[in-house]
Coordinates of C-alpha atoms in Angstrom, one line a residue:
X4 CA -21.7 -87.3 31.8
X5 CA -18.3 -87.6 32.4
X6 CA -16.1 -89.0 30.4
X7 CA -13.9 -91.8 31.2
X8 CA -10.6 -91.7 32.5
X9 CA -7.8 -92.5 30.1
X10 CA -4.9 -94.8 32.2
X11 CA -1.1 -92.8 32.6
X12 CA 0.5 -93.9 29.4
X13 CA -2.6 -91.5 27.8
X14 CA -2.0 -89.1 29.7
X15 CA 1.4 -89.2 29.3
X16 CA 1.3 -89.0 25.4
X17 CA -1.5 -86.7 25.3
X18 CA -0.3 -83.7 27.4
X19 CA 2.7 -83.6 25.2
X20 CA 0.5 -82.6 22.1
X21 CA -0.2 -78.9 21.1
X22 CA -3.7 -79.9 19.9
X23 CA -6.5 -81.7 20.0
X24 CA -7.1 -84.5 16.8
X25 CA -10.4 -82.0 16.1
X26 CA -8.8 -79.1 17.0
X27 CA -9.7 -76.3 14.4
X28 CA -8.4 -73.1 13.9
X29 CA -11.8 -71.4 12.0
X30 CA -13.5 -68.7 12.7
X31 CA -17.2 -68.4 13.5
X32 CA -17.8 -67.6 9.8
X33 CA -16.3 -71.4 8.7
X34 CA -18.3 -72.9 11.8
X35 CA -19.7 -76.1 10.3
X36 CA -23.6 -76.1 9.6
X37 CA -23.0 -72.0 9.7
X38 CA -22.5 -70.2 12.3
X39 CA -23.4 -66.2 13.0
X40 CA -23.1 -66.3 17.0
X41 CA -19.3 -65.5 18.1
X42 CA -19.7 -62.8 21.3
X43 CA -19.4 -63.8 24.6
X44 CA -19.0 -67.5 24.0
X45 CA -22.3 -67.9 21.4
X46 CA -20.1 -70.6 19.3
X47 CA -20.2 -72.8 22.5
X48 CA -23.8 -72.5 23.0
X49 CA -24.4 -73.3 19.3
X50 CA -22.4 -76.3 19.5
X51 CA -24.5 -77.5 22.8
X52 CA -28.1 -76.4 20.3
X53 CA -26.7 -77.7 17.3
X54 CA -25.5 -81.2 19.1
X55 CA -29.0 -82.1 20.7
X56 CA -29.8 -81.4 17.5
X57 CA -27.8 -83.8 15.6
X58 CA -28.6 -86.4 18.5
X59 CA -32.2 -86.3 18.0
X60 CA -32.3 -86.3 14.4
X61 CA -30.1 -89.0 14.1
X62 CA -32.3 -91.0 16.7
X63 CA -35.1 -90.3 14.8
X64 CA -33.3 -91.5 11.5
X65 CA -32.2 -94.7 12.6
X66 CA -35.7 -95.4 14.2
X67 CA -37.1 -94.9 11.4
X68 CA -34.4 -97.2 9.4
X69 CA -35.1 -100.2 11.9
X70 CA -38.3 -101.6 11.3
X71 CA -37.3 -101.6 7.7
X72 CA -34.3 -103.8 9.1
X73 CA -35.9 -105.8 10.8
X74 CA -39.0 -106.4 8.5
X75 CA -37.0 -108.2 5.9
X76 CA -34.5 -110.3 7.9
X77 CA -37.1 -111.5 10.6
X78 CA -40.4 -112.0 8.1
X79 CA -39.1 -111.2 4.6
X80 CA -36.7 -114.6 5.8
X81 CA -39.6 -116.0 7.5
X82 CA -41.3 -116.5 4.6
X83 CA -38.7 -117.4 2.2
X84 CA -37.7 -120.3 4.8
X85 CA -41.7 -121.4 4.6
X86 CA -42.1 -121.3 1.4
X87 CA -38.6 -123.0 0.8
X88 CA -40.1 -126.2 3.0
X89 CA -43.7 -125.8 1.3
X90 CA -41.6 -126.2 -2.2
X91 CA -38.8 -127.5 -1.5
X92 CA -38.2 -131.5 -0.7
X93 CA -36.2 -134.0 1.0
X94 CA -33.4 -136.1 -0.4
X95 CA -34.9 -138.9 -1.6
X96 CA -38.5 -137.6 -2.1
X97 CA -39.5 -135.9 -5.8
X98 CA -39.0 -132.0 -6.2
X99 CA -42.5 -129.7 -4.4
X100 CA -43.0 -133.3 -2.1
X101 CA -42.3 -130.9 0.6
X102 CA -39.9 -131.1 3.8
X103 CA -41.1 -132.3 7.0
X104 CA -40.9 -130.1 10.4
X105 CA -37.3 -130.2 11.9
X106 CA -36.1 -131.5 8.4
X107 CA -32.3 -130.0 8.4
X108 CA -31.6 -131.4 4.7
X109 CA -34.4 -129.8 3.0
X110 CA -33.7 -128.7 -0.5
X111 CA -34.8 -126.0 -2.9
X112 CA -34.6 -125.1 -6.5
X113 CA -31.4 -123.5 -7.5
X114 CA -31.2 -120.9 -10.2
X115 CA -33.1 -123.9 -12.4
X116 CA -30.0 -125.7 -12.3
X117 CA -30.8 -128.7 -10.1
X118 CA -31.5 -127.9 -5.9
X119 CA -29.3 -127.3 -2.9
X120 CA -30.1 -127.1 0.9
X121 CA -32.1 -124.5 1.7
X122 CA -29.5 -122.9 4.3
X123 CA -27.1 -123.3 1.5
X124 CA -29.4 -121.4 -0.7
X125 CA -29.6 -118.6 1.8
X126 CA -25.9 -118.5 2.4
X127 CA -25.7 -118.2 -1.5
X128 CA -28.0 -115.0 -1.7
X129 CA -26.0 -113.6 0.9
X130 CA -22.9 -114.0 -1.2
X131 CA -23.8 -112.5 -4.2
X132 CA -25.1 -109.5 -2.1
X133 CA -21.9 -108.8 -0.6
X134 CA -20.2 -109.4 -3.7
X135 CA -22.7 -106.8 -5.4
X136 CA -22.7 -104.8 -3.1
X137 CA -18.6 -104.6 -2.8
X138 CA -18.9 -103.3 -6.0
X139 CA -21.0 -100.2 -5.5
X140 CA -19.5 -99.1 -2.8
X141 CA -16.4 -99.2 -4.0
X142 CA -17.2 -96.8 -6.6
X143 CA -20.2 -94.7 -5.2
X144 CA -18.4 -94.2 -2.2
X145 CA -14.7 -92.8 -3.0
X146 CA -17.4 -90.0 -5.1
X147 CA -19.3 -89.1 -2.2
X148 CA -16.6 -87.2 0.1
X149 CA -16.1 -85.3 -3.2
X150 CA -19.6 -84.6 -4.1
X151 CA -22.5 -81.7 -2.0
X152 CA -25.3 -82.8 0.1
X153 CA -23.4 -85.9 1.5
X154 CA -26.5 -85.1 4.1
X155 CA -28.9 -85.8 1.2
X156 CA -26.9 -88.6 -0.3
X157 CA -27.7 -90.4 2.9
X158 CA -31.3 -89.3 2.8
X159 CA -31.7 -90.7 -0.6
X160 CA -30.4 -94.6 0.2
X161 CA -32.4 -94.5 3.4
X162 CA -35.9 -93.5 1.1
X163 CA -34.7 -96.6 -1.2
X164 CA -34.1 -98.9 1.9
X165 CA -37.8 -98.3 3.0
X166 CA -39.3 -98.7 -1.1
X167 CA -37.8 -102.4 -1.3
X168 CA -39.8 -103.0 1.7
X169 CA -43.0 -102.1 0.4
X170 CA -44.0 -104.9 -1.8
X171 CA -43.7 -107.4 1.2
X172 CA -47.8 -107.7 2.4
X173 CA -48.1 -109.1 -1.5
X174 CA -45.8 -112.0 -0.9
X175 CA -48.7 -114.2 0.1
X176 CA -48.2 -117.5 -2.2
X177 CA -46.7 -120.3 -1.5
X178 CA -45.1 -120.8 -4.9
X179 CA -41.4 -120.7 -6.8
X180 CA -42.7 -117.7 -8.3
X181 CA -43.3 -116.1 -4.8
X182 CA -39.8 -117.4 -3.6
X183 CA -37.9 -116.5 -6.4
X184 CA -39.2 -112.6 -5.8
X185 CA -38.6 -112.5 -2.0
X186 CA -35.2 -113.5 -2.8
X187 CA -34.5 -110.9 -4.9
X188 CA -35.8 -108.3 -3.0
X189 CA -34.1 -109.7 0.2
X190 CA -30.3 -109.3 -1.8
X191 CA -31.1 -105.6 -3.4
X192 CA -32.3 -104.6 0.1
X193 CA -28.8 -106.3 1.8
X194 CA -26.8 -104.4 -1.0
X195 CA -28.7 -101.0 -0.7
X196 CA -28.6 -101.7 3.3
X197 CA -24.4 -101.6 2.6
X198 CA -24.7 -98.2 1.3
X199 CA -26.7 -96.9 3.7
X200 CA -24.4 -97.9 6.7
X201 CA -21.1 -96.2 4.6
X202 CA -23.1 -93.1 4.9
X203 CA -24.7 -93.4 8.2
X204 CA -21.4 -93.4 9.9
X205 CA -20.5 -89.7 8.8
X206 CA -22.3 -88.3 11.0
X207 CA -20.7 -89.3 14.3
X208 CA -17.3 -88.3 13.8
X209 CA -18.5 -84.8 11.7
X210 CA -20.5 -84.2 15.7
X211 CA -17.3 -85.1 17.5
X212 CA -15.6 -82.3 15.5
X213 CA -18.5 -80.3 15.8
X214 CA -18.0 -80.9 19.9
X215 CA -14.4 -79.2 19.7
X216 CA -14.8 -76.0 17.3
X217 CA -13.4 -73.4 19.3
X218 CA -15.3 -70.4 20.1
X219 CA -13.8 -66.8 18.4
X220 CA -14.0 -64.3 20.3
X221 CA -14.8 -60.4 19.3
X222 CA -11.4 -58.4 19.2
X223 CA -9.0 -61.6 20.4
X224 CA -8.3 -64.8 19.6
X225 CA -9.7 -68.4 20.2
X226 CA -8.7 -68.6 24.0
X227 CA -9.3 -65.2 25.4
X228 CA -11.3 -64.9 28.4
X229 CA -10.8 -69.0 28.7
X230 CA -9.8 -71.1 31.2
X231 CA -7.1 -74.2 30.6
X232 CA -9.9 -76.3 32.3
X233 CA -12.3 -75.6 29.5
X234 CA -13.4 -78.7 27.6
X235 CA -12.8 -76.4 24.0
X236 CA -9.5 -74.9 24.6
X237 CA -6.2 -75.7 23.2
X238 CA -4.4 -75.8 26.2
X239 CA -6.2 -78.8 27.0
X240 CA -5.4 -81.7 24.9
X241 CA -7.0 -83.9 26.7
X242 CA -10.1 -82.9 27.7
X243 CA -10.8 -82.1 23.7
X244 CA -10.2 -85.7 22.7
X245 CA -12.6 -86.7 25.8
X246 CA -15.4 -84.0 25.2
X247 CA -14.8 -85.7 21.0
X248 CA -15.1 -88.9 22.0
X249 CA -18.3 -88.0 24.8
X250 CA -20.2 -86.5 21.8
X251 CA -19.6 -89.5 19.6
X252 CA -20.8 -92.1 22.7
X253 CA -23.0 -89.9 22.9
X254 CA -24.6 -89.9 19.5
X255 CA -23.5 -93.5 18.9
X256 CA -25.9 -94.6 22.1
X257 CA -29.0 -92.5 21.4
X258 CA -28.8 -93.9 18.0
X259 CA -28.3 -97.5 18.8
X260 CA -31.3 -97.4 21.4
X261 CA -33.2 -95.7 18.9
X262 CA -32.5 -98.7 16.8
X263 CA -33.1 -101.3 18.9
X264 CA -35.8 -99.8 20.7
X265 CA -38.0 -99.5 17.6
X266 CA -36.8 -103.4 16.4
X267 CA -38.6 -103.7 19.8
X268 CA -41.8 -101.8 19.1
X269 CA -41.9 -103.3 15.6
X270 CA -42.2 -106.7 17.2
X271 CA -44.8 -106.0 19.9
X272 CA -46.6 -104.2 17.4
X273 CA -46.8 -107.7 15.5
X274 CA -47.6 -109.6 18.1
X275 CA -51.3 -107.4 18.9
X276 CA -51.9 -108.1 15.3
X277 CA -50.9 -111.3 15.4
X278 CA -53.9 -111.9 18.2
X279 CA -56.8 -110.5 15.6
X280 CA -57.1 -114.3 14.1
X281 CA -55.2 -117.2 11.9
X282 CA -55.2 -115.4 8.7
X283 CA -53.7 -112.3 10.8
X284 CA -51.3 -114.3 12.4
X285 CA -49.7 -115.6 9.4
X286 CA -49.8 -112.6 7.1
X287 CA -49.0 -109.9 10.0
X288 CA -45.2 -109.7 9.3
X289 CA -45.8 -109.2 5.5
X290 CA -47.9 -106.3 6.4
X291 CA -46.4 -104.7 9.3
X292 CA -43.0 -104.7 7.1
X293 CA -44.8 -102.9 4.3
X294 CA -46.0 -100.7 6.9
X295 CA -42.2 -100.8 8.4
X296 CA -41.2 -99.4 4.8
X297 CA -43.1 -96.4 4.3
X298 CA -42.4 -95.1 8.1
X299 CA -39.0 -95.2 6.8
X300 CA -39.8 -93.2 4.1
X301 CA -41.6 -90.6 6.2
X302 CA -39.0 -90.5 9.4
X303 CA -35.9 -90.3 7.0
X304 CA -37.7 -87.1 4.9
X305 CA -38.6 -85.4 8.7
X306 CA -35.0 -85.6 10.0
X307 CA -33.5 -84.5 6.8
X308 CA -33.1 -81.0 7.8
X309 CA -31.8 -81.3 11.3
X310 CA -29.0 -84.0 10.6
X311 CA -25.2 -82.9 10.4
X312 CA -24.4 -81.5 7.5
X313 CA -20.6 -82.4 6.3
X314 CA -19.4 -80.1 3.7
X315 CA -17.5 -82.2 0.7
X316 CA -13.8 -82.7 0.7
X317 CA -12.0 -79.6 -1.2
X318 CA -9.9 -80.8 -4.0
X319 CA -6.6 -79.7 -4.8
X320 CA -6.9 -79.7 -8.6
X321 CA -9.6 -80.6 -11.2
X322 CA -11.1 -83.8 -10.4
X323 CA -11.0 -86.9 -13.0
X324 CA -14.5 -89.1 -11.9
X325 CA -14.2 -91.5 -13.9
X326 CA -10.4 -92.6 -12.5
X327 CA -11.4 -91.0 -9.0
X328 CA -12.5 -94.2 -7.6
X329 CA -9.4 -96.2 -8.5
X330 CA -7.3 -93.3 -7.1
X331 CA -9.5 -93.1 -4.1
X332 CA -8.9 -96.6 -3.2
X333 CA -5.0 -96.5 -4.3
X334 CA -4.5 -93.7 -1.7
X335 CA -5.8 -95.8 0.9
X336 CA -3.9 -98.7 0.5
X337 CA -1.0 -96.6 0.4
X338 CA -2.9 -95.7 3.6
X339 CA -1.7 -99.2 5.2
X340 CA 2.0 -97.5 5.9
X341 CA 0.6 -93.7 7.1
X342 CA -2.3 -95.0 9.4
X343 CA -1.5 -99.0 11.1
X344 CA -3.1 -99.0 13.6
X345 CA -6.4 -97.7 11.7
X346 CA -6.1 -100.8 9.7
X347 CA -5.5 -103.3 12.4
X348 CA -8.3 -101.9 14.4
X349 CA -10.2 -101.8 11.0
X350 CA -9.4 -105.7 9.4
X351 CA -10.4 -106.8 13.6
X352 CA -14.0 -105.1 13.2
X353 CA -14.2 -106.2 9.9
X354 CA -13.5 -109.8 10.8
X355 CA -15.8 -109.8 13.7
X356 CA -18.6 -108.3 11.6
X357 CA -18.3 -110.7 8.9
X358 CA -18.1 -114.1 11.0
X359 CA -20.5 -112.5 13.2
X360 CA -22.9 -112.6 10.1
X361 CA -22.2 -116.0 9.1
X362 CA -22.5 -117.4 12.6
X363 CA -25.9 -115.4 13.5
X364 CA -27.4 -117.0 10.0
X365 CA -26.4 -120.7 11.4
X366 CA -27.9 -119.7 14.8
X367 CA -31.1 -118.6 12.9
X368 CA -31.2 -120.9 11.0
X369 CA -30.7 -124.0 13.8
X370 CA -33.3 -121.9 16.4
X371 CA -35.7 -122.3 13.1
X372 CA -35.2 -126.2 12.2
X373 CA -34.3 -127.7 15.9
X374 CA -36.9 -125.8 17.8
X375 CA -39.5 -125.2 15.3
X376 CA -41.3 -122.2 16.4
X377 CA -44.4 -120.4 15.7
X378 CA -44.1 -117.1 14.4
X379 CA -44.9 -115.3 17.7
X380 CA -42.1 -117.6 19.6
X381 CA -40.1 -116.6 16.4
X382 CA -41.4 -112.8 17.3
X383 CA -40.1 -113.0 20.8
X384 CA -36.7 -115.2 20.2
X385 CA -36.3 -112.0 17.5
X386 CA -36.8 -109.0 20.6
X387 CA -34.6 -110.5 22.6
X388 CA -30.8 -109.4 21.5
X389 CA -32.6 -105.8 21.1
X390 CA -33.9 -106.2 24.6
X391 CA -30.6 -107.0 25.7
X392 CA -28.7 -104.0 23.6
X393 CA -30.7 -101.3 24.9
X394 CA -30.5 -102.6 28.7
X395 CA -26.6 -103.2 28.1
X396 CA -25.7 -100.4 25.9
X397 CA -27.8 -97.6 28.7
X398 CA -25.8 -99.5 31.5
X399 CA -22.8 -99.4 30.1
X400 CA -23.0 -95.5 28.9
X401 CA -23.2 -94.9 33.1
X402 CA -20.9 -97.3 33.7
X403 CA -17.8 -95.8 31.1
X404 CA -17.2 -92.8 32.7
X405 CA -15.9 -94.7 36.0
X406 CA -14.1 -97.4 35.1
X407 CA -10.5 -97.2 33.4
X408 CA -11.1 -99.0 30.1
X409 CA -10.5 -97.2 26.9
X410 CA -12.8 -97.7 24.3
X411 CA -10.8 -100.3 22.6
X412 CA -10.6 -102.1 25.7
X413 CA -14.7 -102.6 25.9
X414 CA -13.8 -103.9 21.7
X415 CA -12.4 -106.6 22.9
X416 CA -14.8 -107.5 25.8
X417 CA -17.0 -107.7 22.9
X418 CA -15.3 -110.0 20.9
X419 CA -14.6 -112.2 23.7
X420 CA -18.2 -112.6 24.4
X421 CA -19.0 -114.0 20.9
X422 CA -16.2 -116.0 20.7
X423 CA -17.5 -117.3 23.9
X424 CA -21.0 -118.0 22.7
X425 CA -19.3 -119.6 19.2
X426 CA -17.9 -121.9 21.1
X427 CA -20.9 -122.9 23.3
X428 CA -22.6 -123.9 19.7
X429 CA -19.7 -125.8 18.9
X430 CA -20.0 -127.9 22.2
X431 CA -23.7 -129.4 20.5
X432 CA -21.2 -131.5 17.8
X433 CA -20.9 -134.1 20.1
X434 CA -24.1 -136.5 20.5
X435 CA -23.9 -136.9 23.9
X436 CA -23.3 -132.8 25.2
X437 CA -26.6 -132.0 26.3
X438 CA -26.1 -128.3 25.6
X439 CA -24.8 -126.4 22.4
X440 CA -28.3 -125.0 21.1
X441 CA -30.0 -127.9 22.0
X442 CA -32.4 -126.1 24.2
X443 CA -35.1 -123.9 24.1
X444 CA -33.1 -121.3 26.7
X445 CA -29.6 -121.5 25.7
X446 CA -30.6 -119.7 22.2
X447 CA -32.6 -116.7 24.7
X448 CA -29.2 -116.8 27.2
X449 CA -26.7 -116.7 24.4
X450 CA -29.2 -114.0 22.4
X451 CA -29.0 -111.7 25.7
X452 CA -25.2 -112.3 24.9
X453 CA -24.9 -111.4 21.5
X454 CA -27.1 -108.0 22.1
X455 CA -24.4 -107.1 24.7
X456 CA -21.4 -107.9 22.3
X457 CA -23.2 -105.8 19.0
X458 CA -24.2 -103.0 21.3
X459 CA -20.8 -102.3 22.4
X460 CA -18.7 -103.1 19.5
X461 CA -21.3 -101.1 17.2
X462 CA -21.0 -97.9 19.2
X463 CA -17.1 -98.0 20.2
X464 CA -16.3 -98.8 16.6
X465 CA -17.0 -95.9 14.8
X466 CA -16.2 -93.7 17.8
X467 CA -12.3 -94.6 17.8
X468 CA -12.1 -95.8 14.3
X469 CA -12.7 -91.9 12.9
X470 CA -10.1 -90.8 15.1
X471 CA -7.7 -93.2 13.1
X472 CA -8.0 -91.3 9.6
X473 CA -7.8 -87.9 8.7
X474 CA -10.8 -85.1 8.4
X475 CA -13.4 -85.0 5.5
X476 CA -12.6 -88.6 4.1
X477 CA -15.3 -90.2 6.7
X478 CA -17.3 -91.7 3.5
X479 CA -14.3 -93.3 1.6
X480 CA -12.9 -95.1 5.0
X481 CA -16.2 -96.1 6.3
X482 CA -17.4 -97.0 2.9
X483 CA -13.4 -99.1 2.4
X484 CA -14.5 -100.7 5.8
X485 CA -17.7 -101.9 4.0
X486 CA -15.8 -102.5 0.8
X487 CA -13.1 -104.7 2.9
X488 CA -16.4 -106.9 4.1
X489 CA -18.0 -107.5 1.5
X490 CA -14.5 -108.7 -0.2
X491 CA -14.3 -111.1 2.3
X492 CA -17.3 -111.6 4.3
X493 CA -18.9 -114.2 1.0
X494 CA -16.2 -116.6 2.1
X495 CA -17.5 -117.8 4.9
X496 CA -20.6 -118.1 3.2
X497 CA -19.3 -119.8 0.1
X498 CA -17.4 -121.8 2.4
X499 CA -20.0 -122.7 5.4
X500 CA -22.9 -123.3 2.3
X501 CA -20.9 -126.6 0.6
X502 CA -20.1 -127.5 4.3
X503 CA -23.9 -127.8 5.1
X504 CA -24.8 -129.4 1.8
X505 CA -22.3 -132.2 2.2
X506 CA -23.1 -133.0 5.7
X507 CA -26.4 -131.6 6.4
X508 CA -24.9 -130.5 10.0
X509 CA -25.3 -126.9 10.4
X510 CA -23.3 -126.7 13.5
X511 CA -20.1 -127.5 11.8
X512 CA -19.6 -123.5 10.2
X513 CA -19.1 -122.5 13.8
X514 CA -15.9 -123.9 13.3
X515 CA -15.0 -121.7 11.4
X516 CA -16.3 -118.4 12.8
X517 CA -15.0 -119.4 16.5
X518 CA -11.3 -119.0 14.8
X519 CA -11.8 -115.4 13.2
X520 CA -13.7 -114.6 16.1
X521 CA -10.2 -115.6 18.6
X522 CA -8.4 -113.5 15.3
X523 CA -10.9 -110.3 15.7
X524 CA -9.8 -110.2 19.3
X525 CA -6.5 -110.7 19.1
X526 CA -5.8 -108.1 16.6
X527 CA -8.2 -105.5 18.6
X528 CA -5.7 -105.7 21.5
X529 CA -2.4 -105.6 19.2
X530 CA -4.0 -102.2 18.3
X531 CA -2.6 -98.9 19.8
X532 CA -5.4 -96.1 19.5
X533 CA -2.9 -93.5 21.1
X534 CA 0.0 -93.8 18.8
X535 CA -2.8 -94.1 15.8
X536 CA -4.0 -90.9 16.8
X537 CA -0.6 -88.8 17.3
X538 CA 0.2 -90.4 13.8
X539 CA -2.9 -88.7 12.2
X540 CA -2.1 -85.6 14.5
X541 CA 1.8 -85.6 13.0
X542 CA 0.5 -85.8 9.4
X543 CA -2.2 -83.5 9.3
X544 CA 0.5 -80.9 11.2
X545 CA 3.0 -81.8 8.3
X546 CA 0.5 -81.3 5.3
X547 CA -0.6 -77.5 6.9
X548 CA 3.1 -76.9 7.4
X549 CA 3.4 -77.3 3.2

């Protein structure tokens, strides 16, 4: 593949820079994963082993990670929802009356402190998992950079991810008892599921640097025998931030098609048990997530070995763990004035994400109470966005390399396209609009949407975002991007949940998320990815200069 063309201004910038933003100056002995091969170019064709490498094992990780995914939110949710209308009760009918099909103010037992709407109560949980899970991360992840085996940290959240799935094919009763244990093991899963992500994200930018090491030669220096031409040499700025930024699309793509690809086979797989009989067809979810758990399990243990392995960050004097996370977090606040543009960029992505969350929950939840499906339509509605993400994302990994859009340019097509959709929900308030979600195809033509818009946002993101923040710090910035979302993303929910239980009008949170969404996409553009970059470039330069 070729990688795409930057436009002049780039160019420009770029040629005037001694070296790349992964430039290193190490010799084979420092190469990362270790190195022995340094003759006659052997560092280049290490790099080109050790990067199929990392590409496949990371494929294989997040395929693994997946089914787990989409286990709990597609029939963990399921069956909270049933059970919620088997319990639950509409207003003016007595408490475990039951709510009748369609029934948008259907309400459930709260915390045995009266009831609330059962998208309320879901909106709820999701808050105090974010909430939660802000908190963790905020302290587990400012230790990780510091700490060995950020390889095996990873490994060890995945392995946890898949347990909470396990005790899924036992959630059979329809019961409070039954309901009240889903939802627990639906928030631990979305707060261990936060921790996971902060790690996951290493591994891309640790492969771009990996895509740049310069080979050493035997007897001269890094650039003997080179040409300027060569994608590795220092005398070419430019092509060592493309061949970067190729390795992370690179590694960003298999891994998102490997995601979605296996949300895909999870679902088919469901459907041919779903055919056996009745008792099959309503149980298969619960058992195929179980099953989605321990593959988990088994795929995260077989890549272990062959994924990246980032080496912790060196301190410069003894290290204080108790105060470290405080001082972690203080450093990158301070960050705000060294790196701008990595926090405009980062507070766009972390808006999108969150009212992406909020606005996908009212989307589910209206597909689920307006069109009333059975659990296979609920199966397919479920495969499509996947469908979509793997035939846009493959598309538009050809289509890059020849068109003249930076990646932050393909952000904000991406956040258009959801703000787009947004507001085609938002056209159902009025009565007398005979679109908004009021059909059975708009939800399958605005999911193909919405797989397009996560596909590309997900892979550009952390692509250009690690190019924003210095070396060796990937777990504290990516885990501050989770950190900054879970800080914020409850509001929507705490506000959107007392929104639908006043007016039993699910609709009317779109509102709401339409706005950020115009914010996310406005900010994304205000963003200059060149001058973020020569502003890490200046920095790092200074501290080695010390």
């Amino acid at each position: 593949m070729t990688t795409h063309p930057m436009d002049n201004s780039e160019l420009t910038m770029e040629a005037a820079r001694p070296a790349s933003t992964f430039s290193s100056s190490k010799g084979v002995d420092q190469f990362p994963g270790g190195s022995e091969e340094g003759i006659d170019g052997g560092v280049v064709q290490l790099n080109r082993r050790s990067l199929k490498r990392f590409k496949l094992a990371y494929a294989v990780s997040t395929f693994g990670f997946s089914p787990a995914f989409a286990g709990m939110i597609t029939y963990g949710l399921f069956q909270l929802q049933t059970i919620g209308f088997m319990i639950g009760h509409e207003p003016g009918f007595p408490p475990g009356t039951g709510c009748m099909p369609g029934a948008q103010a259907c309400r459930v037992p709260w915390a045995g402190r009266g009831d609330v709407n059962l998208t309320s109560f879901i909106l709820y949980l999701n808050a105090i998992s974010y909430a939660v899970s802000g908190l963790l991360t905020f302290f587990i992840s400012s230790l990780g950079d510091h700490m060995r085996f950020k390889r095996e940290q990873y490994v060890f959240f995945v392995v946890i991810y898949g347990v909470l799935c396990l005790p899924l094919a036992a959630m059979t009763k329809f019961d409070l008892k039954t309901f009240n244990t889903i939802a627990a093991l639906y928030a631990t899963f979305n707060i261990v599921g936060f921790l996971v992500q902060a790690w996951m994200k290493i591994f891309v930018p640790y492969t771009m640097q990996t895509a740049v090491i310069e080979p050493v030669q035997k007897g001269g220096g890094a650039d003997q025998d080179r040409s300027p031409s060569d994608p590795t040499s220092t005398a070419d700025p430019v092509a060592k931030r493309q061949a970067s930024e190729k390795a992370g699309v690179q590694m960003s793509v298999w891994s998102s098609n490997a995601m979605q690809s296996s949300f895909v086979l999870f679902y088919l797989i469901y459907i041919g048990i779903s055919y056996a009989s009745f008792t099959a067809q309503s149980q298969a979810g619960l058992w195929i997530t179980t099953g989605a758990g321990a593959l988990c399990i088994l795929l995260s243990l077989a890549s272990w070995r062959f994924l990246p392995n980032p080496k912790k960050l060196e301190s410069q004097g003894p290290t204080n763990w108790f105060l470290l996370s405080f001082s972690t977090f203080g450093e990158l606040w301070r960050g705000l004035r060294n790196y701008p543009e990595a926090f405009k960029y980062l507070i766009a992505y972390t808006i999108y994400n969150d009212s992406n969350f909020a606005f996908s929950n009212v989307i589910g939840q209206l597909f689920n109470l307006s069109i009333r499906p059975g659990v296979r339509e609920f199966t397919a509605y479920s495969m499509t966005s996947p469908i979509a993400s793997v035939l846009f994302l493959t598309l538009w990994y050809f289509i890059l390399p020849r068109t003249k859009l930076s990646l932050r340019h393909w952000i904000v097509c991406g956040y258009s396209v959801m703000a787009f959709v947004c507001f085609w929900c938002l056209l159902g308030l009025s009565a007398s609009s005979k679109v908004g979600f009021k059909n059975r195809w708009e939800f399958y033509l605005m999911a193909l949407l919405q797989g397009f818009s996560n596909a590309i946002t997900s892979s550009c993101f952390t692509v250009l975002f690690c190019q924003l923040f210095p070396k060796g710090k990937e777990i504290r910035y990516f885990g501050f991007q989770l950190v900054l979302s879970c800080s914020t993303v409850w509001i929507p929910q705490v506000v959107d949940g007392p929104i639908v239980d006043a007016t039993n009008n699910i609709r009317l949170p779109a509102i709401i998320s339409f706005v950020f969404f115009l914010i996310s996409t406005g900010l994304a553009w205000w963003t200059d990815e060149v001058k973020g970059i020569e502003r890490v470039r200046e920095l790092e330069e200074r501290k080695e200069g010390l």
